Each structure stands twice: as structure tokens, then as C-alpha cells.
Coordinates of C-alpha atoms and ligand atoms in Angstrom, one line a residue:
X1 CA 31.4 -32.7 -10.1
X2 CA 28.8 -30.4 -12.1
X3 CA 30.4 -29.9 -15.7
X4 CA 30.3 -25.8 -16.2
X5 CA 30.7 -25.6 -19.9
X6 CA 29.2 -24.0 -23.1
X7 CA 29.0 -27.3 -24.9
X8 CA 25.8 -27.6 -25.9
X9 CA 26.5 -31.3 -27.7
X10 CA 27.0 -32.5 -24.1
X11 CA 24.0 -31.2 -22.9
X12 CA 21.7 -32.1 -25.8
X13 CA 22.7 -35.4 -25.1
X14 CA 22.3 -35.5 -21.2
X15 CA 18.5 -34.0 -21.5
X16 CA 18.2 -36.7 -24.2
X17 CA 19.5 -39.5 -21.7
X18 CA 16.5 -38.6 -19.4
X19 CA 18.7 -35.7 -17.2
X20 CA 18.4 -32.5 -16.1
X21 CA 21.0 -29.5 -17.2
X22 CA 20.8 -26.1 -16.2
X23 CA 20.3 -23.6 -19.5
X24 CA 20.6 -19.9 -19.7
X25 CA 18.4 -17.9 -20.9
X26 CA 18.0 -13.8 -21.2
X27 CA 16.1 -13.7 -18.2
X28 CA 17.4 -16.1 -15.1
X29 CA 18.6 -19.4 -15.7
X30 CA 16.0 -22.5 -16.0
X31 CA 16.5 -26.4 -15.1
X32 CA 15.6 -28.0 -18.0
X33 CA 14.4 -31.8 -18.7
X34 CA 12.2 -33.6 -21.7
X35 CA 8.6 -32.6 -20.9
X36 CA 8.1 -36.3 -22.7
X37 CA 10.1 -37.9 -19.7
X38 CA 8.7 -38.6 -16.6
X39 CA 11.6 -39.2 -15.1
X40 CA 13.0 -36.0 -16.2
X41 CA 10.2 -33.9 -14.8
X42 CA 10.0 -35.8 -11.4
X43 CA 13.7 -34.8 -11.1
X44 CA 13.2 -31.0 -11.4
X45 CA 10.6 -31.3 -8.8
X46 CA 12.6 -33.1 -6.1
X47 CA 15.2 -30.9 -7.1
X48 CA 14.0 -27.7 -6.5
X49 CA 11.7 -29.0 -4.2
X50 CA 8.7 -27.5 -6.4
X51 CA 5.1 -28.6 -4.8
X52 CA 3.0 -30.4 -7.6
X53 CA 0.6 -27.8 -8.2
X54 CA 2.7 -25.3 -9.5
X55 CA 2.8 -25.7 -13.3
X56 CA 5.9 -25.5 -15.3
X57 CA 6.7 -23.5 -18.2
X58 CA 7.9 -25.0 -22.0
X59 CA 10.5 -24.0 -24.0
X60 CA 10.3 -24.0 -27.6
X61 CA 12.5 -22.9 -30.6
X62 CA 9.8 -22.6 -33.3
X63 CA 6.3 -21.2 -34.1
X64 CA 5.3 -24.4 -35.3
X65 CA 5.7 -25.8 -31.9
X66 CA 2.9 -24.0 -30.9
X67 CA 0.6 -25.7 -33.1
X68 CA 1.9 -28.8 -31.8
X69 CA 1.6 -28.2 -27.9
X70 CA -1.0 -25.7 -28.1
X71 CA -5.2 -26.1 -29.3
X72 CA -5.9 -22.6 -29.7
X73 CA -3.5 -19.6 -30.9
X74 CA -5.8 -16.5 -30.1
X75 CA -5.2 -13.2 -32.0
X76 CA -3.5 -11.3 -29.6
X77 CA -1.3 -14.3 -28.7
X78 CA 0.0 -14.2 -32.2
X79 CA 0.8 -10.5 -31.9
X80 CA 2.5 -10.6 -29.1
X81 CA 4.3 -14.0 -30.0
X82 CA 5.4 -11.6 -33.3
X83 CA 6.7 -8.2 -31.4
X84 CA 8.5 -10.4 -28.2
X85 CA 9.6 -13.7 -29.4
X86 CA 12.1 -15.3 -29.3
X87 CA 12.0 -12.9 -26.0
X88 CA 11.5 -12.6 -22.4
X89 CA 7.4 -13.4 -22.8
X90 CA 5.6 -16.9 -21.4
X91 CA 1.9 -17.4 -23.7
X92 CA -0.5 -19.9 -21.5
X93 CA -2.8 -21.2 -24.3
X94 CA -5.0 -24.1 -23.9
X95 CA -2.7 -27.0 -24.2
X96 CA -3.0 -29.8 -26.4
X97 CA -3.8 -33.5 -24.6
X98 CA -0.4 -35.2 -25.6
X99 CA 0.9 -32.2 -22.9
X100 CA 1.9 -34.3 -19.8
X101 CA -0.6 -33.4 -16.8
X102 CA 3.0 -33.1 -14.5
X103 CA 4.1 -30.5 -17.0
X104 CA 0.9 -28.4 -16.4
X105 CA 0.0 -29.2 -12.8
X106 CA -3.1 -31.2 -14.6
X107 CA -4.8 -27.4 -15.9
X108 CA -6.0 -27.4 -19.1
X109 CA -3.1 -24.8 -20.2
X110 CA 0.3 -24.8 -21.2
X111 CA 2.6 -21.9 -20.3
X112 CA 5.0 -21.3 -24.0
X113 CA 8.2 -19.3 -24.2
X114 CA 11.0 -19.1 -27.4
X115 CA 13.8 -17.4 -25.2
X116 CA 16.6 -15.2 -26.6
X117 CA 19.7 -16.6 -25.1
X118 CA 21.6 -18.3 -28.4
X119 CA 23.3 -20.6 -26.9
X120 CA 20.0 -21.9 -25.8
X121 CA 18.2 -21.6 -28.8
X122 CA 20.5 -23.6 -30.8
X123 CA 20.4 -26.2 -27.8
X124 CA 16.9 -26.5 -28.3
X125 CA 17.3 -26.7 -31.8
X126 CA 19.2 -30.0 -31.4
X127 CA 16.7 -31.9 -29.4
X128 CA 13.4 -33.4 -30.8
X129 CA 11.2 -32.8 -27.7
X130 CA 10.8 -29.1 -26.4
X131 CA 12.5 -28.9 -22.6
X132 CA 10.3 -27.9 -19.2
X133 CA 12.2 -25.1 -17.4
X134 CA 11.8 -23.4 -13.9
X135 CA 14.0 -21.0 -12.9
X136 CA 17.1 -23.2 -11.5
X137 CA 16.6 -22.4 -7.7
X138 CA 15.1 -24.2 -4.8
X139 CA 10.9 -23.5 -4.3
X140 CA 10.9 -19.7 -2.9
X141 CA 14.4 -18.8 -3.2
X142 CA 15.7 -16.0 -5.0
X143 CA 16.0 -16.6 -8.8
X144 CA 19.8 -17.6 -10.4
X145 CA 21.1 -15.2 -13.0
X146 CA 24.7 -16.8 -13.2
X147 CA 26.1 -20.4 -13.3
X148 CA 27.6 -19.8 -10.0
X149 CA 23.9 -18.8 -8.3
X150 CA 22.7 -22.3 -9.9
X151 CA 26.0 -24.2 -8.9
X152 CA 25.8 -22.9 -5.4
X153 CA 22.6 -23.9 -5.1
X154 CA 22.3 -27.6 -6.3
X155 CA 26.4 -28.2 -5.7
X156 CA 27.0 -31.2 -7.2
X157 CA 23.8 -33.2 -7.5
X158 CA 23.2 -31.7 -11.1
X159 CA 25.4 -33.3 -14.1
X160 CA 25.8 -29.8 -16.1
X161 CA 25.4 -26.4 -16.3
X162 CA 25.2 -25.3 -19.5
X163 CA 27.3 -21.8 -19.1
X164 CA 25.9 -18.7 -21.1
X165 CA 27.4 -15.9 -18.7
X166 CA 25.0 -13.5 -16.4
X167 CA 21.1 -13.3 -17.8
X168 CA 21.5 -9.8 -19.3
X169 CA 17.4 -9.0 -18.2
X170 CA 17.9 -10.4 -14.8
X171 CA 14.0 -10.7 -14.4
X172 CA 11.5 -13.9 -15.2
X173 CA 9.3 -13.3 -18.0
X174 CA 6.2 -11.7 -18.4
X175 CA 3.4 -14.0 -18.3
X176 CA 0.3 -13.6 -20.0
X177 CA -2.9 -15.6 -20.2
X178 CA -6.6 -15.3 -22.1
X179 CA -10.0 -15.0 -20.5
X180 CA -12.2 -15.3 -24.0
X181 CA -9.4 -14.6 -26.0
X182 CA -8.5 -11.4 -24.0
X183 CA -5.0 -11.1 -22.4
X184 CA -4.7 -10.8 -18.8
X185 CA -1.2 -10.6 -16.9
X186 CA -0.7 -13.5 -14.6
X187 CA 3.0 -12.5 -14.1
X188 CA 4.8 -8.8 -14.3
X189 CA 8.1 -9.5 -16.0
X190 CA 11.1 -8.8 -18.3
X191 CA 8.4 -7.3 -20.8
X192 CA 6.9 -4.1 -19.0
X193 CA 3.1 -3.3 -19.1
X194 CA 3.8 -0.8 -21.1
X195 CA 5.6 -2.4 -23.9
X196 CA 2.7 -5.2 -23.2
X197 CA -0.3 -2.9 -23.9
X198 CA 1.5 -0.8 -27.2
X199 CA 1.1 -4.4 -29.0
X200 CA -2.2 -5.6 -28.0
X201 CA -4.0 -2.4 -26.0
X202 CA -5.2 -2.3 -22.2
X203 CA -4.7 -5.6 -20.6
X204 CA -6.0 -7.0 -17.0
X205 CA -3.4 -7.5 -14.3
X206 CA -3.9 -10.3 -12.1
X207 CA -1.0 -11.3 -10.4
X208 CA -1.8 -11.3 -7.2
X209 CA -2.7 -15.2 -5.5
X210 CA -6.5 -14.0 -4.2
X211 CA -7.5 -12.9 -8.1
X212 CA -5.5 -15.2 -10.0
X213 CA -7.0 -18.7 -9.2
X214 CA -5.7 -19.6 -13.4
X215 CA -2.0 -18.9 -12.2
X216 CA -1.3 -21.5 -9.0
X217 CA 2.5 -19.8 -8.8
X218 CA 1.9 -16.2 -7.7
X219 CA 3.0 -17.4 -4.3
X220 CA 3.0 -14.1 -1.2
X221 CA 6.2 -15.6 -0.3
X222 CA 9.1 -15.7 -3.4
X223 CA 12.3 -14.7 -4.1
X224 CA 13.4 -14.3 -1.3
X225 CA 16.8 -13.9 0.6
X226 CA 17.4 -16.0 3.8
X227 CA 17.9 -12.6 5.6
X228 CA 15.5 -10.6 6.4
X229 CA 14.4 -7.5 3.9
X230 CA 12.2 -5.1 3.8
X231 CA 10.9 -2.4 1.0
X232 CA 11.2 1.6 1.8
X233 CA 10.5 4.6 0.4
X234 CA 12.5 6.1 3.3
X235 CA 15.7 4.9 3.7
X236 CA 16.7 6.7 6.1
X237 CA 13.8 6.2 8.6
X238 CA 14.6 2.4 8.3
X239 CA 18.1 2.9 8.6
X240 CA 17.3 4.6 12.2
X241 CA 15.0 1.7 13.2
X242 CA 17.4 -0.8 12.6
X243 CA 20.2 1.1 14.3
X244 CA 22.6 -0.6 16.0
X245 CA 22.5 -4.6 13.6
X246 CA 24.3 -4.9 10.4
X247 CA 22.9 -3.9 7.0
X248 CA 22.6 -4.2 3.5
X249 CA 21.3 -1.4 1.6
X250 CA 19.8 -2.2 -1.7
X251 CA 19.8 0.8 -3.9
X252 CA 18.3 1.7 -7.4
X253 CA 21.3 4.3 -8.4
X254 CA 24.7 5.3 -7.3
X255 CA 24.3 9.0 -6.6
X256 CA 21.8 8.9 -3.8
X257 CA 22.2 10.3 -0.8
X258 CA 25.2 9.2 1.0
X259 CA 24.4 6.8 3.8
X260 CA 26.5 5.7 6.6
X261 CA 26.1 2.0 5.7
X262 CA 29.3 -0.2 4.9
X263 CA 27.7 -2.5 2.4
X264 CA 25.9 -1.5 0.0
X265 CA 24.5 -2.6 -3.5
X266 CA 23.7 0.4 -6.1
X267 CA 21.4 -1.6 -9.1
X268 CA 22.4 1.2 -11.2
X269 CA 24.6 4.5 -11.8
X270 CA 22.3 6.3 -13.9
X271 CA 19.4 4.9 -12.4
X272 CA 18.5 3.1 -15.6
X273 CA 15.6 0.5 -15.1
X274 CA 16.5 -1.6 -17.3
X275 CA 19.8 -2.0 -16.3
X276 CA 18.7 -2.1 -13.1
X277 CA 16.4 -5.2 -13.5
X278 CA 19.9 -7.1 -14.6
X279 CA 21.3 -6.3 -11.4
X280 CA 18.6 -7.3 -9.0
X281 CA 19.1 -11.0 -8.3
X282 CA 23.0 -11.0 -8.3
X283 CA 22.4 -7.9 -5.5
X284 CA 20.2 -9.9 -3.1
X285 CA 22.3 -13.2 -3.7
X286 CA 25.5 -10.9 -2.9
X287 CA 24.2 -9.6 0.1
X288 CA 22.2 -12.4 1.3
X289 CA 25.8 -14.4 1.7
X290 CA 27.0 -11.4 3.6
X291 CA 25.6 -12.7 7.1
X292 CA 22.8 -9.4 7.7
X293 CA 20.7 -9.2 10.2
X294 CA 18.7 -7.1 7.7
X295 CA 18.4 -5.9 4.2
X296 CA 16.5 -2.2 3.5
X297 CA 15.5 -2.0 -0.2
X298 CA 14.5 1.4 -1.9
X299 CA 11.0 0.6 -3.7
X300 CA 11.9 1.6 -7.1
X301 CA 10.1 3.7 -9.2
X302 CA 6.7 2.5 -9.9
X303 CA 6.9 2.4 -13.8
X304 CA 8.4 0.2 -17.1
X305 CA 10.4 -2.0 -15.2
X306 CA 10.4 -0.4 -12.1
X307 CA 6.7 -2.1 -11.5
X308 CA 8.5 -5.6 -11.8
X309 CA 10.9 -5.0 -9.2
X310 CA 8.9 -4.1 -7.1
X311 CA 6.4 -6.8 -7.0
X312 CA 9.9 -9.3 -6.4
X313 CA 10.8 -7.4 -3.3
X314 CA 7.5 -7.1 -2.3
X315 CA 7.4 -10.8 -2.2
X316 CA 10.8 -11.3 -0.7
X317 CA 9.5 -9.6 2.3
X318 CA 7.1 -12.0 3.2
Ligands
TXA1 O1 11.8 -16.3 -17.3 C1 11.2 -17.3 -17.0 O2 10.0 -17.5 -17.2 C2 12.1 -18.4 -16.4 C3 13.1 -18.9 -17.5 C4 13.9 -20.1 -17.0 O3 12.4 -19.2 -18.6 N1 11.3 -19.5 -15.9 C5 10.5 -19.4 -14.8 O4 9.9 -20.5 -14.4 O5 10.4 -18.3 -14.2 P1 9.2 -20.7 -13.0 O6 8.8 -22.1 -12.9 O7 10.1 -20.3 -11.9 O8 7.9 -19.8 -13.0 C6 6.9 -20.2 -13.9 C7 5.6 -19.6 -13.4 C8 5.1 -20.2 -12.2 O9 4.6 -19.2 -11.4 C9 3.9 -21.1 -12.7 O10 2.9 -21.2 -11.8 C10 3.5 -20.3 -14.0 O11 4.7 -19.8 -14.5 N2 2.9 -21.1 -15.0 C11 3.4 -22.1 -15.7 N3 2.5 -22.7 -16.5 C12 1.3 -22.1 -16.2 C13 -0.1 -22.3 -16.6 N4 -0.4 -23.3 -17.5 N5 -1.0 -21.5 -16.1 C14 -0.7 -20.5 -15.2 N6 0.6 -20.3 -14.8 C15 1.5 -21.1 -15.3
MG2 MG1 10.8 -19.4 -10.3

């Protein structure tokens, strides 16, 4: 049986016996273990599945665990460590070499994140190593935003969740990396470009697998359903094309055009982005358990958050 609780005593003292818990944080919920533990870490992989090469990311509670895990804290790292954490934003800074290799896929960088869930952060207070934390699904799948995504997912083969209600972003982080000191976007994320770049000026985007040899997880293929979806600007064309087989619509907001479609998922009623992004995930899980033939998503608006959502269901087409 997989303990669903918020007692964060119990799960300080589970990740200190070696095991994994599941932890919440503002964005989707992560699969934590001691980056110190071997054993720990070799869990998470077999777990999730997770090939070897794909680096994992560390979650910290303090600045000055970036001195400790990190060599170098450029500039613009520290200015956008000061507008965004504790916050949805992952920092890959040359990593220090007490840094296990397994943590970092043996690169030379450590990805760093303080999230903003409080249950979490007073978690991570409690422990004295920092935990390593994918997002708690299996390799390619979509991402879990509630203890019930993670517990359907894993059933019983993980000891705890540790239960902090739905992510209220709904959306990974945005990760960023330096090229001499320079910040480039390996990842788009909870943080939007725009947000990014009114901290720190233009940045380079590289989040695509053929131009971003420095992030290994920018897979084509990624959170994605087990049905089949596909991205539209025309709804209504795709609606005609799959005529006649049952399917999920995926809409940004509730006063669109009325389509003659029995299930569908509105990510919004204004329309609001942001609130929007929340809703993404728990929308594809919903209608990914509702035995489709296909799912037609409306490509969002191609701005602030908008951007992000769209690179996810780009990939969940593949
Ligand atoms: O919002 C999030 O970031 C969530 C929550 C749980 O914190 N975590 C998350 O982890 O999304 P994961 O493992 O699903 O995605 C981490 C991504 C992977 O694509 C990985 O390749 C990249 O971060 N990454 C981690 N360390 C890296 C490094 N040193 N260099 C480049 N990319 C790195
Ligand atoms: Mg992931």
C-alpha cells in the first residue's frame, strides 16, 4: 500500500532510509531520492524506467547550496536565481566533483531548482542531503500533477506519496543553461520567455534535440498520451477527418465554437494562459483514460505560456 499523506516526518525519514517518495512541487510532482545514495538514484531509474543519459535535476532549499553543488554562479544565474526562486526555474551550472556522475548523466553540469511548494520546502529543510527529482512518471509519459496521476502510475511499488494537492502551474520548469556565462533556454517552462528575458535581456532558445547537444532530455517523443493526438489550428477540419471514431477535444477556453463532440476538455473559461497551463496534464491524463481513438488539440496561442504548451503537445504527437 503507498502511504498518501502530508506527513512530511515520514517521508524525511524514508528518503533518509535510502527510499524514494513522491514530492509535490508548484509545477508537476517529482520522485525524489538522496543524490548521495546510490541506491536511491538507481531506484528512480528503474522506476520510471529513465535511460542513463538523461540527467536529473536537484532540489535544494537554500542559496548556499549552490555554493556547495555548484563551481561557478554566473551573473545572470544569480539574477535570475533572485527574481524566480524559490520558483518554477532549473539553473544548470557547472557542477562541483562531489556531484555523483548518475545524478548528472556524467556532464560536467548540474541542473538546480528551490521549488515553491511549502510542503516541500520544509521537507527539504529537514533532510541534510538535497533530493534528485524527475517528474514522477514513467520515461515519455505525460507528466503527474496530482497524487492520484503518480499513484496510478507506480501503484503500489512506491512507499509514499507525499500529498500537497494539484501542482497549481501544471507545467515543468523552465530550464536555462550558460554558453560563456550567457543564458540559453534548454527547456520552455512554468517561467515564460518573456518573464525570462525582462530579468536578464534576449536569451538563445535551444530546446530542440538537433541544437541542444548540452541538454540530452529534449526527447521528439514526450508527454505523451497512449492515444493518439494531434495539434490543430482548425478544429473543425480535423474533426471532419476523423469522422466517424471517438474523440477528445482539447480546448484552450470554454466559449469556442460549439462542436458536436461528446467529450471535451476546455483548459480554461476565460482563456487565461496561465490558468490554462494548470489544466494541461490533468486534461490529457483525463482523456487519455477515456479509451479514444484520437485526441485533436487546439495549438494555443503562440505567446507567455502559450509557447510552452505548445512545445508539450507538439511532443505528444510524436
Ligand atoms: O518542474 C520540474 O523541473 C520537475 C519537478 C519535479 O521539479 N522536474 C522535471 O524533471 O521535470 P525531469 O527529469 O522530468 O526533467 C528534467 C530535464 C531533463 O530533460 C534533463 O535532461 C534536464 O532536465 N537536465 C537535468 N540536468 C541537466 C543538465 N545538467 N544539463 C542539461 N539538462 C539537464
Ligand atoms: Mg519529465
Amino acid at each position: 500500500m503507498t502511504l498518501i499523506s502530508n506527513d512530511i516526518d515520514k517521508a524525511a525519514a524514508i528518503l533518509s532510509a535510502n527510499d524514494l517518495v513522491a514530492i509535490p512541487t508548484e509545477t508537476v510532482y517529482g520522485l525524489a531520492g538522496n543524490i548521495y545514495s546510490e541506491e536511491a538514484i538507481k531506484k528512480i531509474f528503474t522506476l520510471k524506467k529513465r535511460p542513463f543519459f538523461n540527467p536529473l535535476i536537484v532540489h535544494i532549499h537554500s542559496l548556499e547550496q549552490v555554493t556547495d553543488l555548484a563551481l561557478e554562479f554566473p551573473e545572470k544565474a544569480k539574477m535570475l536565481a533572485q527574481a524566480f526562486w524559490p520558483g518554477s526555474l532549473t539553473l544548470v551550472l557547472k557542477k562541483r566533483p562531489q556531484v555523483p556522475d548518475l545524478i548528472t548523466a556524467g556532464k560536467d553540469t548540474v541542473g538546480l531548482r528551490m521549488p515553491q511548494h511549502e510542503l516541500t520546502l520544509a521537507l527539504l529543510k529537514k533532510l541534510d542531503f538535497p533530493v534528485a527529482a524527475p517528474s514522477a512518471n514513467p520515461f515519455t509519459h505525460i507528466s503527474p500533477t496530482s497524487p492520484q496521476h503518480v499513484h496510478r502510475y507506480f501503484d503500489d511499488s512506491l512507499q509514499m506519496i507525499l500529498d500537497g494537492g494539484n501542482c497549481s502551474n501544471g507545467i515543468e520548469s523552465t530550464i536555462i543553461g550558460f554558453e560563456q556565462d550567457e543564458p540559453v533556454i534548454y527547456r520552455l517552462g512554468s517561467i515564460s520567455i518573456e518573464d525570462i528575458q525582462a530579468v536578464v535581456g534576449a536569451v538563445v532558445i535551444k530546446n530542440k534535440k538537433e541544437d541542444a547537444p548540452d541538454a540530452p532530455g529534449m526527447l521528439d517523443k514526450h508527454y505523451a498520451p497512449r492515444t493518439k493526438t494531434i495539434l490543430t489550428t482548425d478544429v473543425n477540419k480535423s474533426i471532419q477527418e476523423y469522422s466517424g471514431k471517438q474523440i477528445g477535444l482539447l480546448l484552450h477556453h470554454s466559449y469556442e465554437q460549439a462542436f458536436n463532440v461528446k467529450h471535451i476538455a476546455y483548459l480554461s473559461q476565460s482563456g487565461d494562459l496561465k490558468e490554462a497551463a494548470s489544466q494541461l496534464y490533468s486534461a490529457m491524463h483525463q482523456l487519455d483514460h477515456l479509451q479514444l481513438d484520437v485526441i485533436i488539440a487546439h495549438r494555443l496561442p503562440d505567446t507567455g505560456l502559450g509557447k510552452a504548451m505548445n512545445d508539450r503537445l507538439e511532443r505528444a504527437t510524436k
